Each structure stands twice: as structure tokens, then as C-alpha cells.
Amino acid sequence: MNLRYPERFTEFGDVWVDMEYYNRFLQEQPNGCIHWTGGRHAQGYGMMGVYDPAQDKRKMATVHRTTMKMKLGRDLVPGENVIHQVGCAPACFKAR
């Protein structure tokens, strides 16, 4: 296992998430949105590193899809979309 602090990771479907890192970048808004204050890709969606145990390596993942995996407790199937609850996408990742 190629992880520096494995005790900080929680398994969600096909990836493991460093919950300390994840929680550090959450910022709740008065309108109910939860904004990601960490890194973003060109389209504005939040990005974070996750661990892929099948390949024993870290990879980048979008925060809104990772959050939905956490909420559902399973992987997302190909073609399954994540709808932003409050409508202020892409900054918001409070998925429903």
C-alpha cells in the first residue's frame, strides 16, 4: 500500500478518500451550497487526489462525483450523473 497516512483514508466504492484533506476544503454557504475551496480544473469543478487500491496509486477525481460515492456508499456506474442540489454548479458539490 503506497499511502503515507493510511489511517486517514476511508473506502468509498473503488477509491479511498483522505477525510482530513477532504474536510479541510469544505466551505458551507448561507444558501445551502457547499463550496470546494481546493483545486479546480478548467471547467471549474473541484478536483482532489484519491487513492485507487486496485492500481496501488493516487489519481485525480472530481469532488462532486467522489462526494456522491461517499453519500451512496458505492461506485457510480458509467453514465450515472450527479445533479447539483442548489444549482450553483460547478462551485457547489452538495449532491442529491
mmCIF file with all atom_site columns, N, CA and C in Angstrom, residues 35-49 60-66 84 90-93:
data_model
loop_
_atom_site.group_PDB
_atom_site.id
_atom_site.type_symbol
_atom_site.label_atom_id
_atom_site.label_alt_id
_atom_site.label_comp_id
_atom_site.label_asym_id
_atom_site.label_entity_id
_atom_site.label_seq_id
_atom_site.pdbx_PDB_ins_code
_atom_site.Cartn_x
_atom_site.Cartn_y
_atom_site.Cartn_z
_atom_site.occupancy
_atom_site.B_iso_or_equiv
_atom_site.pdbx_formal_charge
_atom_site.auth_seq_id
_atom_site.auth_comp_id
_atom_site.auth_asym_id
_atom_site.auth_atom_id
_atom_site.pdbx_PDB_model_num
ATOM 1  N N  . HIS A 1 35 ? -19.195 24.749 -0.972  1.00 0.00 ? 35 HIS A N  1
ATOM 2  C CA . HIS A 1 35 ? -18.174 25.026 -1.972  1.00 0.00 ? 35 HIS A CA 1
ATOM 3  C C  . HIS A 1 35 ? -16.888 24.297 -1.643  1.00 0.00 ? 35 HIS A C  1
ATOM 4  N N  . TRP A 1 36 ? -16.197 23.869 -2.685  1.00 0.00 ? 36 TRP A N  1
ATOM 5  C CA . TRP A 1 36 ? -14.875 23.282 -2.580  1.00 0.00 ? 36 TRP A CA 1
ATOM 6  C C  . TRP A 1 36 ? -13.871 24.403 -2.771  1.00 0.00 ? 36 TRP A C  1
ATOM 7  N N  . THR A 1 37 ? -13.016 24.635 -1.790  1.00 0.00 ? 37 THR A N  1
ATOM 8  C CA . THR A 1 37 ? -12.046 25.716 -1.864  1.00 0.00 ? 37 THR A CA 1
ATOM 9  C C  . THR A 1 37 ? -10.663 25.227 -2.282  1.00 0.00 ? 37 THR A C  1
ATOM 10 N N  . GLY A 1 38 ? -10.553 23.938 -2.590  1.00 0.00 ? 38 GLY A N  1
ATOM 11 C CA . GLY A 1 38 ? -9.288  23.380 -3.065  1.00 0.00 ? 38 GLY A CA 1
ATOM 12 C C  . GLY A 1 38 ? -9.145  23.564 -4.567  1.00 0.00 ? 38 GLY A C  1
ATOM 13 N N  . GLY A 1 39 ? -8.318  22.742 -5.172  1.00 0.00 ? 39 GLY A N  1
ATOM 14 C CA . GLY A 1 39 ? -8.025  22.849 -6.596  1.00 0.00 ? 39 GLY A CA 1
ATOM 15 C C  . GLY A 1 39 ? -9.244  22.589 -7.470  1.00 0.00 ? 39 GLY A C  1
ATOM 16 N N  . ARG A 1 40 ? -9.204  23.193 -8.665  1.00 0.00 ? 40 ARG A N  1
ATOM 17 C CA . ARG A 1 40 ? -10.286 23.019 -9.656  1.00 0.00 ? 40 ARG A CA 1
ATOM 18 C C  . ARG A 1 40 ? -9.687  22.808 -11.032 1.00 0.00 ? 40 ARG A C  1
ATOM 19 N N  . HIS A 1 41 ? -10.461 22.162 -11.906 1.00 0.00 ? 41 HIS A N  1
ATOM 20 C CA . HIS A 1 41 ? -9.988  22.040 -13.282 1.00 0.00 ? 41 HIS A CA 1
ATOM 21 C C  . HIS A 1 41 ? -10.591 23.167 -14.121 1.00 0.00 ? 41 HIS A C  1
ATOM 22 N N  . ALA A 1 42 ? -10.261 23.202 -15.386 1.00 0.00 ? 42 ALA A N  1
ATOM 23 C CA . ALA A 1 42 ? -10.603 24.332 -16.261 1.00 0.00 ? 42 ALA A CA 1
ATOM 24 C C  . ALA A 1 42 ? -12.095 24.663 -16.293 1.00 0.00 ? 42 ALA A C  1
ATOM 25 N N  . GLN A 1 43 ? -12.967 23.673 -16.147 1.00 0.00 ? 43 GLN A N  1
ATOM 26 C CA . GLN A 1 43 ? -14.405 23.915 -16.164 1.00 0.00 ? 43 GLN A CA 1
ATOM 27 C C  . GLN A 1 43 ? -14.932 24.388 -14.809 1.00 0.00 ? 43 GLN A C  1
ATOM 28 N N  . GLY A 1 44 ? -14.069 24.475 -13.812 1.00 0.00 ? 44 GLY A N  1
ATOM 29 C CA . GLY A 1 44 ? -14.454 24.992 -12.507 1.00 0.00 ? 44 GLY A CA 1
ATOM 30 C C  . GLY A 1 44 ? -14.839 23.945 -11.474 1.00 0.00 ? 44 GLY A C  1
ATOM 31 N N  . TYR A 1 45 ? -14.889 22.680 -11.865 1.00 0.00 ? 45 TYR A N  1
ATOM 32 C CA . TYR A 1 45 ? -15.249 21.627 -10.927 1.00 0.00 ? 45 TYR A CA 1
ATOM 33 C C  . TYR A 1 45 ? -14.091 21.322 -9.991  1.00 0.00 ? 45 TYR A C  1
ATOM 34 N N  . GLY A 1 46 ? -14.412 21.083 -8.717  1.00 0.00 ? 46 GLY A N  1
ATOM 35 C CA . GLY A 1 46 ? -13.393 20.756 -7.731  1.00 0.00 ? 46 GLY A CA 1
ATOM 36 C C  . GLY A 1 46 ? -12.707 19.445 -8.053  1.00 0.00 ? 46 GLY A C  1
ATOM 37 N N  . MET A 1 47 ? -11.403 19.402 -7.806  1.00 0.00 ? 47 MET A N  1
ATOM 38 C CA . MET A 1 47 ? -10.606 18.200 -8.031  1.00 0.00 ? 47 MET A CA 1
ATOM 39 C C  . MET A 1 47 ? -9.853  17.868 -6.761  1.00 0.00 ? 47 MET A C  1
ATOM 40 N N  . MET A 1 48 ? -9.688  16.575 -6.523  1.00 0.00 ? 48 MET A N  1
ATOM 41 C CA . MET A 1 48 ? -8.936  16.126 -5.358  1.00 0.00 ? 48 MET A CA 1
ATOM 42 C C  . MET A 1 48 ? -8.246  14.810 -5.674  1.00 0.00 ? 48 MET A C  1
ATOM 43 N N  . GLY A 1 49 ? -7.181  14.546 -4.944  1.00 0.00 ? 49 GLY A N  1
ATOM 44 C CA . GLY A 1 49 ? -6.497  13.276 -5.083  1.00 0.00 ? 49 GLY A CA 1
ATOM 45 C C  . GLY A 1 49 ? -7.186  12.209 -4.255  1.00 0.00 ? 49 GLY A C  1
ATOM 46 N N  . MET A 1 60 ? -6.481  11.615 -9.699  1.00 0.00 ? 60 MET A N  1
ATOM 47 C CA . MET A 1 60 ? -7.330  12.782 -9.513  1.00 0.00 ? 60 MET A CA 1
ATOM 48 C C  . MET A 1 60 ? -8.784  12.393 -9.784  1.00 0.00 ? 60 MET A C  1
ATOM 49 N N  . ALA A 1 61 ? -9.687  12.993 -8.993  1.00 0.00 ? 61 ALA A N  1
ATOM 50 C CA . ALA A 1 61 ? -11.114 12.726 -9.143  1.00 0.00 ? 61 ALA A CA 1
ATOM 51 C C  . ALA A 1 61 ? -11.884 14.018 -8.904  1.00 0.00 ? 61 ALA A C  1
ATOM 52 N N  . THR A 1 62 ? -13.045 14.146 -9.537  1.00 0.00 ? 62 THR A N  1
ATOM 53 C CA . THR A 1 62 ? -13.873 15.318 -9.288  1.00 0.00 ? 62 THR A CA 1
ATOM 54 C C  . THR A 1 62 ? -14.539 15.182 -7.918  1.00 0.00 ? 62 THR A C  1
ATOM 55 N N  . VAL A 1 63 ? -14.621 16.301 -7.217  1.00 0.00 ? 63 VAL A N  1
ATOM 56 C CA . VAL A 1 63 ? -15.147 16.300 -5.857  1.00 0.00 ? 63 VAL A CA 1
ATOM 57 C C  . VAL A 1 63 ? -16.626 15.940 -5.831  1.00 0.00 ? 63 VAL A C  1
ATOM 58 N N  . HIS A 1 64 ? -17.415 16.443 -6.792  1.00 0.00 ? 64 HIS A N  1
ATOM 59 C CA . HIS A 1 64 ? -18.854 16.165 -6.744  1.00 0.00 ? 64 HIS A CA 1
ATOM 60 C C  . HIS A 1 64 ? -19.147 14.684 -6.955  1.00 0.00 ? 64 HIS A C  1
ATOM 61 N N  . ARG A 1 65 ? -18.406 14.008 -7.815  1.00 0.00 ? 65 ARG A N  1
ATOM 62 C CA . ARG A 1 65 ? -18.634 12.574 -8.017  1.00 0.00 ? 65 ARG A CA 1
ATOM 63 C C  . ARG A 1 65 ? -18.113 11.763 -6.826  1.00 0.00 ? 65 ARG A C  1
ATOM 64 N N  . THR A 1 66 ? -16.980 12.177 -6.267  1.00 0.00 ? 66 THR A N  1
ATOM 65 C CA . THR A 1 66 ? -16.463 11.498 -5.080  1.00 0.00 ? 66 THR A CA 1
ATOM 66 C C  . THR A 1 66 ? -17.420 11.669 -3.905  1.00 0.00 ? 66 THR A C  1
ATOM 67 N N  . HIS A 1 84 ? -26.400 18.765 -9.116  1.00 0.00 ? 84 HIS A N  1
ATOM 68 C CA . HIS A 1 84 ? -26.085 19.711 -8.044  1.00 0.00 ? 84 HIS A CA 1
ATOM 69 C C  . HIS A 1 84 ? -27.378 20.222 -7.428  1.00 0.00 ? 84 HIS A C  1
ATOM 70 N N  . PRO A 1 90 ? -20.514 25.074 -11.074 1.00 0.00 ? 90 PRO A N  1
ATOM 71 C CA . PRO A 1 90 ? -19.772 23.921 -10.600 1.00 0.00 ? 90 PRO A CA 1
ATOM 72 C C  . PRO A 1 90 ? -19.150 24.104 -9.207  1.00 0.00 ? 90 PRO A C  1
ATOM 73 N N  . ALA A 1 91 ? -19.252 25.299 -8.631  1.00 0.00 ? 91 ALA A N  1
ATOM 74 C CA . ALA A 1 91 ? -18.601 25.537 -7.339  1.00 0.00 ? 91 ALA A CA 1
ATOM 75 C C  . ALA A 1 91 ? -19.195 24.682 -6.230  1.00 0.00 ? 91 ALA A C  1
ATOM 76 N N  . CYS A 1 92 ? -20.511 24.431 -6.305  1.00 0.00 ? 92 CYS A N  1
ATOM 77 C CA . CYS A 1 92 ? -21.200 23.669 -5.266  1.00 0.00 ? 92 CYS A CA 1
ATOM 78 C C  . CYS A 1 92 ? -21.068 22.184 -5.552  1.00 0.00 ? 92 CYS A C  1
ATOM 79 N N  . PHE A 1 93 ? -20.909 21.397 -4.514  1.00 0.00 ? 93 PHE A N  1
ATOM 80 C CA . PHE A 1 93 ? -20.879 19.945 -4.704  1.00 0.00 ? 93 PHE A CA 1
ATOM 81 C C  . PHE A 1 93 ? -21.794 19.225 -3.736  1.00 0.00 ? 93 PHE A C  1
#
